[in-house]
Amino acid sequence: MSPRDVRERRGVVIAIDGPAASGKSSTAQWVARELSIRHVDSGSLYRAATWAALLDAPDPGAWTPESVLAASSGIRLLPTSVSFVPFLDDVDLTEATRSATVTSQVSSVARMGEVRAWVNDCVRAVAKDHDVVVDGRDIGTAVFPDAGLKIFLVADPWERARRRLVQRLGRSPTEAEIAAETEWLVRRDAADATQTVQARDAILLDTTYLTQQEQVERIVALARAAFSELS
Ligand code: DC
């Protein structure tokens, strides 16, 4: 089956949570492709809300949950052939929301309860009609506590920092670069700590010594065991 032939809804929800740079989104995307279902990156909605808030009022000190939600009111999760991504009118916001400015402000937006409720509603709405792999921080706890499969990905901060740098720089980073990135990641973990929660029934997968292909194979095997309709 090609990725374009995504499956109709049969009630499959796979939750993949974990800290920053644990490989959630790329792993979730790959798992979804293997299973011919769609991927939803819940973080992309927090990023889209932050992007919209910046456009509306460049000083984050002035933001309130109400102003962020008002700025985000036109944003929708729309389907591509393999995923759901945030759009404003007919513009795909994926690239815009990955800017350094958005990244530096998104944690404060993600701490706003009203914004969390909006993101959760958007994600639940698309999962009503489609089988999905959803990645985030609280998908297995707050968003889909009844998900049929929950994975919590972790990896050593040094290794997460190294992977981020390889992806960003396209070469092997130096020890000093990894050390600086690890410091940033540890600060980021602290900023997102309250939202990043492992469900009691999640399967913990430490990927420090796994390749991405190995992670994907493990999750796909767990998914096929958990959902007979995927075998
Ligand atoms: O995974 P990411 O870097 O794209 O996430 C962006 C921000 O959104 C980050 O601060 C964590 C937060 N987030 C969250 O609080 N809950 C989610 N389900 C997904 C992301």
mmCIF file of C-alpha atoms and ligand atoms in Angstrom:
data_model
loop_
_atom_site.group_PDB
_atom_site.id
_atom_site.type_symbol
_atom_site.label_atom_id
_atom_site.label_comp_id
_atom_site.label_asym_id
_atom_site.label_seq_id
_atom_site.Cartn_x
_atom_site.Cartn_y
_atom_site.Cartn_z
ATOM 1 C CA MET A 1 0.000 0.000 0.000
ATOM 2 C CA SER A 2 1.417 3.418 -0.895
ATOM 3 C CA PRO A 3 1.420 6.177 1.741
ATOM 4 C CA ARG A 4 -1.322 7.913 -0.259
ATOM 5 C CA ASP A 5 -3.709 5.057 0.417
ATOM 6 C CA VAL A 6 -4.085 5.926 4.082
ATOM 7 C CA ARG A 7 -6.545 3.760 5.958
ATOM 8 C CA GLU A 8 -10.066 4.801 6.824
ATOM 9 C CA ARG A 9 -10.909 5.175 10.511
ATOM 10 C CA ARG A 10 -10.871 1.992 12.536
ATOM 11 C CA GLY A 11 -10.065 3.487 15.882
ATOM 12 C CA VAL A 12 -6.291 3.323 15.878
ATOM 13 C CA VAL A 13 -4.558 5.912 18.079
ATOM 14 C CA ILE A 14 -0.844 5.508 18.764
ATOM 15 C CA ALA A 15 0.562 8.042 21.251
ATOM 16 C CA ILE A 16 4.283 8.816 21.153
ATOM 17 C CA ASP A 17 5.465 11.166 23.900
ATOM 18 C CA GLY A 18 8.844 12.227 25.192
ATOM 19 C CA PRO A 19 11.158 15.185 25.806
ATOM 20 C CA ALA A 20 12.614 17.558 23.188
ATOM 21 C CA ALA A 21 14.831 15.965 20.558
ATOM 22 C CA SER A 22 13.970 12.425 21.615
ATOM 23 C CA GLY A 23 13.119 11.778 17.969
ATOM 24 C CA LYS A 24 9.346 11.697 18.514
ATOM 25 C CA SER A 25 8.245 13.489 15.370
ATOM 26 C CA SER A 26 10.550 11.796 12.890
ATOM 27 C CA THR A 27 9.865 8.397 14.482
ATOM 28 C CA ALA A 28 6.108 8.996 14.564
ATOM 29 C CA GLN A 29 6.167 10.091 10.931
ATOM 30 C CA TRP A 30 8.029 6.954 9.875
ATOM 31 C CA VAL A 31 5.804 4.649 11.967
ATOM 32 C CA ALA A 32 2.710 6.227 10.406
ATOM 33 C CA ARG A 33 4.137 5.681 6.929
ATOM 34 C CA GLU A 34 4.893 2.019 7.680
ATOM 35 C CA LEU A 35 1.331 1.495 8.916
ATOM 36 C CA SER A 36 -0.288 3.599 6.164
ATOM 37 C CA ILE A 37 -2.005 5.878 8.651
ATOM 38 C CA ARG A 38 -1.577 9.610 9.273
ATOM 39 C CA HIS A 39 0.841 11.412 11.562
ATOM 40 C CA VAL A 40 -0.126 14.351 13.779
ATOM 41 C CA ASP A 41 2.606 16.431 15.457
ATOM 42 C CA SER A 42 0.788 18.138 18.339
ATOM 43 C CA GLY A 43 3.823 20.389 18.935
ATOM 44 C CA SER A 44 3.211 21.912 15.495
ATOM 45 C CA LEU A 45 -0.020 23.451 16.821
ATOM 46 C CA TYR A 46 1.742 25.038 19.822
ATOM 47 C CA ARG A 47 4.288 26.365 17.333
ATOM 48 C CA ALA A 48 1.567 27.632 14.989
ATOM 49 C CA ALA A 49 -0.147 29.439 17.886
ATOM 50 C CA THR A 50 3.209 31.007 18.834
ATOM 51 C CA TRP A 51 3.827 32.054 15.232
ATOM 52 C CA ALA A 52 0.369 33.678 15.056
ATOM 53 C CA ALA A 53 0.873 35.404 18.416
ATOM 54 C CA LEU A 54 4.214 36.842 17.228
ATOM 55 C CA LEU A 55 2.580 38.187 14.094
ATOM 56 C CA ASP A 56 -0.159 39.793 16.163
ATOM 57 C CA ALA A 57 2.066 41.253 18.926
ATOM 58 C CA PRO A 58 5.857 40.898 18.612
ATOM 59 C CA ASP A 59 6.391 41.405 22.375
ATOM 60 C CA PRO A 60 5.717 38.054 24.118
ATOM 61 C CA GLY A 61 5.425 39.947 27.425
ATOM 62 C CA ALA A 62 2.051 41.230 26.226
ATOM 63 C CA TRP A 63 0.589 37.803 25.421
ATOM 64 C CA THR A 64 -2.316 36.354 27.343
ATOM 65 C CA PRO A 65 -4.107 33.047 26.676
ATOM 66 C CA GLU A 66 -6.979 35.065 25.188
ATOM 67 C CA SER A 67 -4.714 37.045 22.837
ATOM 68 C CA VAL A 68 -2.876 33.896 21.701
ATOM 69 C CA LEU A 69 -6.157 32.089 21.028
ATOM 70 C CA ALA A 70 -7.578 35.102 19.167
ATOM 71 C CA ALA A 71 -4.437 35.297 17.016
ATOM 72 C CA SER A 72 -4.718 31.544 16.299
ATOM 73 C CA SER A 73 -8.401 31.519 15.459
ATOM 74 C CA GLY A 74 -7.895 30.894 11.720
ATOM 75 C CA ILE A 75 -5.504 27.967 12.197
ATOM 76 C CA ARG A 76 -6.740 24.496 11.255
ATOM 77 C CA LEU A 77 -5.182 21.038 11.090
ATOM 78 C CA LEU A 78 -5.615 19.908 7.492
ATOM 79 C CA PRO A 79 -4.725 16.565 5.905
ATOM 80 C CA THR A 80 -1.809 16.000 3.564
ATOM 81 C CA SER A 81 -1.347 12.566 1.999
ATOM 82 C CA VAL A 82 0.542 11.321 5.090
ATOM 83 C CA SER A 83 -0.220 13.687 7.971
ATOM 84 C CA PHE A 84 -2.241 16.542 9.430
ATOM 85 C CA VAL A 85 -0.451 19.886 9.528
ATOM 86 C CA PRO A 86 -1.429 23.411 10.652
ATOM 87 C CA PHE A 87 -2.739 25.697 7.917
ATOM 88 C CA LEU A 88 -3.824 29.325 7.969
ATOM 89 C CA ASP A 89 -6.249 29.716 5.059
ATOM 90 C CA ASP A 90 -4.476 27.767 2.313
ATOM 91 C CA VAL A 91 -0.937 28.260 3.652
ATOM 92 C CA ASP A 92 0.902 25.331 5.242
ATOM 93 C CA LEU A 93 2.587 26.782 8.367
ATOM 94 C CA THR A 94 5.009 23.886 8.941
ATOM 95 C CA GLU A 95 8.169 25.681 7.845
ATOM 96 C CA ALA A 96 7.256 29.052 9.386
ATOM 97 C CA THR A 97 6.679 27.481 12.778
ATOM 98 C CA ARG A 98 10.190 26.004 12.929
ATOM 99 C CA SER A 99 11.919 29.408 13.129
ATOM 100 C CA ALA A 100 14.313 30.121 16.004
ATOM 101 C CA THR A 101 12.008 32.905 17.263
ATOM 102 C CA VAL A 102 9.050 30.539 17.498
ATOM 103 C CA THR A 103 11.239 27.885 19.155
ATOM 104 C CA SER A 104 12.423 30.362 21.788
ATOM 105 C CA GLN A 105 8.861 31.433 22.750
ATOM 106 C CA VAL A 106 6.802 28.268 22.328
ATOM 107 C CA SER A 107 7.317 26.844 25.834
ATOM 108 C CA SER A 108 5.522 29.815 27.419
ATOM 109 C CA VAL A 109 2.572 29.401 25.043
ATOM 110 C CA ALA A 110 2.475 25.646 25.739
ATOM 111 C CA ARG A 111 2.054 26.400 29.457
ATOM 112 C CA MET A 112 -1.247 28.255 28.844
ATOM 113 C CA GLY A 113 -4.103 25.957 29.863
ATOM 114 C CA GLU A 114 -6.547 27.505 27.396
ATOM 115 C CA VAL A 115 -4.108 26.966 24.528
ATOM 116 C CA ARG A 116 -3.609 23.355 25.622
ATOM 117 C CA ALA A 117 -7.380 22.830 25.551
ATOM 118 C CA TRP A 118 -7.537 24.249 21.996
ATOM 119 C CA VAL A 119 -4.687 22.032 20.770
ATOM 120 C CA ASN A 120 -6.258 18.970 22.390
ATOM 121 C CA ASP A 121 -9.625 19.698 20.736
ATOM 122 C CA CYS A 122 -7.964 20.094 17.314
ATOM 123 C CA VAL A 123 -6.081 16.799 17.668
ATOM 124 C CA ARG A 124 -9.079 14.863 18.999
ATOM 125 C CA ALA A 125 -11.234 16.196 16.146
ATOM 126 C CA VAL A 126 -8.975 14.760 13.438
ATOM 127 C CA ALA A 127 -8.640 11.441 15.277
ATOM 128 C CA LYS A 128 -12.426 11.039 15.214
ATOM 129 C CA ASP A 129 -12.320 10.266 11.504
ATOM 130 C CA HIS A 130 -8.796 8.978 10.923
ATOM 131 C CA ASP A 131 -6.379 6.425 12.319
ATOM 132 C CA VAL A 132 -3.407 8.374 13.652
ATOM 133 C CA VAL A 133 0.029 8.331 15.216
ATOM 134 C CA VAL A 134 0.185 11.430 17.433
ATOM 135 C CA ASP A 135 3.383 12.718 18.991
ATOM 136 C CA GLY A 136 3.776 15.229 21.805
ATOM 137 C CA ARG A 137 4.290 15.438 25.559
ATOM 138 C CA ASP A 138 0.932 14.534 27.065
ATOM 139 C CA ILE A 139 -0.785 12.561 24.329
ATOM 140 C CA GLY A 140 -0.970 9.337 26.345
ATOM 141 C CA THR A 141 -2.094 11.144 29.504
ATOM 142 C CA ALA A 142 -4.256 14.199 28.735
ATOM 143 C CA VAL A 143 -5.213 13.928 25.069
ATOM 144 C CA PHE A 144 -5.857 10.209 24.521
ATOM 145 C CA PRO A 145 -5.752 8.444 27.904
ATOM 146 C CA ASP A 146 -7.439 5.459 26.176
ATOM 147 C CA ALA A 147 -4.972 5.190 23.268
ATOM 148 C CA GLY A 148 -4.422 1.552 22.326
ATOM 149 C CA LEU A 149 -0.644 1.977 22.286
ATOM 150 C CA LYS A 150 1.439 4.494 24.208
ATOM 151 C CA ILE A 151 5.163 4.914 23.805
ATOM 152 C CA PHE A 152 7.393 7.203 25.858
ATOM 153 C CA LEU A 153 10.699 7.863 24.103
ATOM 154 C CA VAL A 154 13.742 8.876 26.106
ATOM 155 C CA ALA A 155 17.437 9.260 25.292
ATOM 156 C CA ASP A 156 20.476 10.537 27.086
ATOM 157 C CA PRO A 157 20.676 14.393 26.784
ATOM 158 C CA TRP A 158 24.164 14.240 25.261
ATOM 159 C CA GLU A 159 22.959 11.862 22.552
ATOM 160 C CA ARG A 160 19.824 13.950 21.911
ATOM 161 C CA ALA A 161 22.038 17.037 21.557
ATOM 162 C CA ARG A 162 24.389 15.202 19.194
ATOM 163 C CA ARG A 163 21.483 14.062 16.980
ATOM 164 C CA ARG A 164 19.988 17.573 16.828
ATOM 165 C CA LEU A 165 23.335 18.991 15.742
ATOM 166 C CA VAL A 166 23.945 16.329 13.093
ATOM 167 C CA GLN A 167 20.515 17.127 11.667
ATOM 168 C CA ARG A 168 21.061 20.892 11.798
ATOM 169 C CA LEU A 169 24.710 21.045 10.677
ATOM 170 C CA GLY A 170 24.870 18.020 8.383
ATOM 171 C CA ARG A 171 28.247 16.981 9.847
ATOM 172 C CA SER A 172 29.716 15.467 13.023
ATOM 173 C CA PRO A 173 29.591 18.110 15.774
ATOM 174 C CA THR A 174 32.567 18.866 18.032
ATOM 175 C CA GLU A 175 32.527 17.988 21.751
ATOM 176 C CA ALA A 176 32.222 21.712 22.600
ATOM 177 C CA GLU A 177 29.209 22.087 20.294
ATOM 178 C CA ILE A 178 27.536 19.054 21.853
ATOM 179 C CA ALA A 179 28.221 20.358 25.366
ATOM 180 C CA ALA A 180 26.621 23.742 24.545
ATOM 181 C CA GLU A 181 23.617 22.074 22.895
ATOM 182 C CA THR A 182 23.208 19.713 25.877
ATOM 183 C CA GLU A 183 23.010 22.748 28.193
ATOM 184 C CA TRP A 184 20.302 24.264 25.990
ATOM 185 C CA LEU A 185 18.378 20.954 25.942
ATOM 186 C CA VAL A 186 18.501 20.545 29.704
ATOM 187 C CA ARG A 187 17.089 24.095 30.082
ATOM 188 C CA ARG A 188 14.421 23.208 27.524
ATOM 189 C CA ASP A 189 13.532 20.010 29.414
ATOM 190 C CA ALA A 190 13.049 22.101 32.561
ATOM 191 C CA ALA A 191 10.830 24.623 30.703
ATOM 192 C CA ASP A 192 8.603 21.823 29.359
ATOM 193 C CA ALA A 193 8.766 19.562 32.440
ATOM 194 C CA THR A 194 5.190 20.014 33.678
ATOM 195 C CA GLN A 195 3.739 19.147 30.281
ATOM 196 C CA THR A 196 5.975 16.150 29.605
ATOM 197 C CA VAL A 197 4.317 13.251 31.379
ATOM 198 C CA GLN A 198 4.792 9.519 30.933
ATOM 199 C CA ALA A 199 1.497 7.628 31.137
ATOM 200 C CA ARG A 200 1.534 4.771 33.628
ATOM 201 C CA ASP A 201 0.646 2.328 30.869
ATOM 202 C CA ALA A 202 3.168 3.723 28.346
ATOM 203 C CA ILE A 203 6.004 1.557 27.093
ATOM 204 C CA LEU A 204 9.298 3.263 27.862
ATOM 205 C CA LEU A 205 11.738 3.100 24.960
ATOM 206 C CA ASP A 206 15.273 4.348 25.597
ATOM 207 C CA THR A 207 16.687 5.128 22.171
ATOM 208 C CA THR A 208 20.186 6.180 23.268
ATOM 209 C CA TYR A 209 21.723 3.079 21.689
ATOM 210 C CA LEU A 210 19.106 2.429 18.992
ATOM 211 C CA THR A 211 19.129 3.563 15.391
ATOM 212 C CA GLN A 212 16.008 5.281 14.168
ATOM 213 C CA GLN A 213 15.202 2.258 12.040
ATOM 214 C CA GLU A 214 15.386 0.016 15.128
ATOM 215 C CA GLN A 215 13.051 2.340 17.069
ATOM 216 C CA VAL A 216 10.582 2.365 14.214
ATOM 217 C CA GLU A 217 10.675 -1.427 13.823
ATOM 218 C CA ARG A 218 9.984 -1.895 17.542
ATOM 219 C CA ILE A 219 7.049 0.494 17.564
ATOM 220 C CA VAL A 220 5.584 -0.930 14.362
ATOM 221 C CA ALA A 221 5.784 -4.452 15.858
ATOM 222 C CA LEU A 222 4.095 -3.212 19.063
ATOM 223 C CA ALA A 223 1.406 -1.497 16.984
ATOM 224 C CA ARG A 224 0.698 -4.641 14.960
ATOM 225 C CA ALA A 225 0.407 -6.613 18.200
ATOM 226 C CA ALA A 226 -1.849 -3.985 19.816
ATOM 227 C CA PHE A 227 -4.193 -3.460 16.840
ATOM 228 C CA SER A 228 -5.240 -6.587 14.975
ATOM 229 C CA GLU A 229 -6.499 -4.379 12.136
ATOM 230 C CA LEU A 230 -2.923 -3.281 11.405
ATOM 231 C CA SER A 231 -1.462 -6.786 10.987
HETATM 232 O O1 DC B 1 8.082 19.030 20.115
HETATM 233 P P1 DC B 1 8.179 20.505 19.780
HETATM 234 O O2 DC B 1 9.519 21.121 20.072
HETATM 235 O O3 DC B 1 7.694 20.858 18.413
HETATM 236 O O4 DC B 1 7.162 21.183 20.814
HETATM 237 C C1 DC B 1 6.975 22.563 20.828
HETATM 238 C C2 DC B 1 6.531 23.012 22.219
HETATM 239 O O5 DC B 1 5.239 22.515 22.502
HETATM 240 C C3 DC B 1 7.439 22.580 23.367
HETATM 241 O O6 DC B 1 7.506 23.668 24.284
HETATM 242 C C4 DC B 1 6.681 21.447 24.023
HETATM 243 C C5 DC B 1 5.248 21.807 23.733
HETATM 244 N N1 DC B 1 4.357 20.664 23.602
HETATM 245 C C6 DC B 1 3.535 20.388 24.669
HETATM 246 O O7 DC B 1 3.619 21.040 25.702
HETATM 247 N N2 DC B 1 2.638 19.364 24.554
HETATM 248 C C7 DC B 1 2.545 18.643 23.426
HETATM 249 N N3 DC B 1 1.650 17.651 23.343
HETATM 250 C C8 DC B 1 3.405 18.920 22.334
HETATM 251 C C9 DC B 1 4.313 19.943 22.455
#
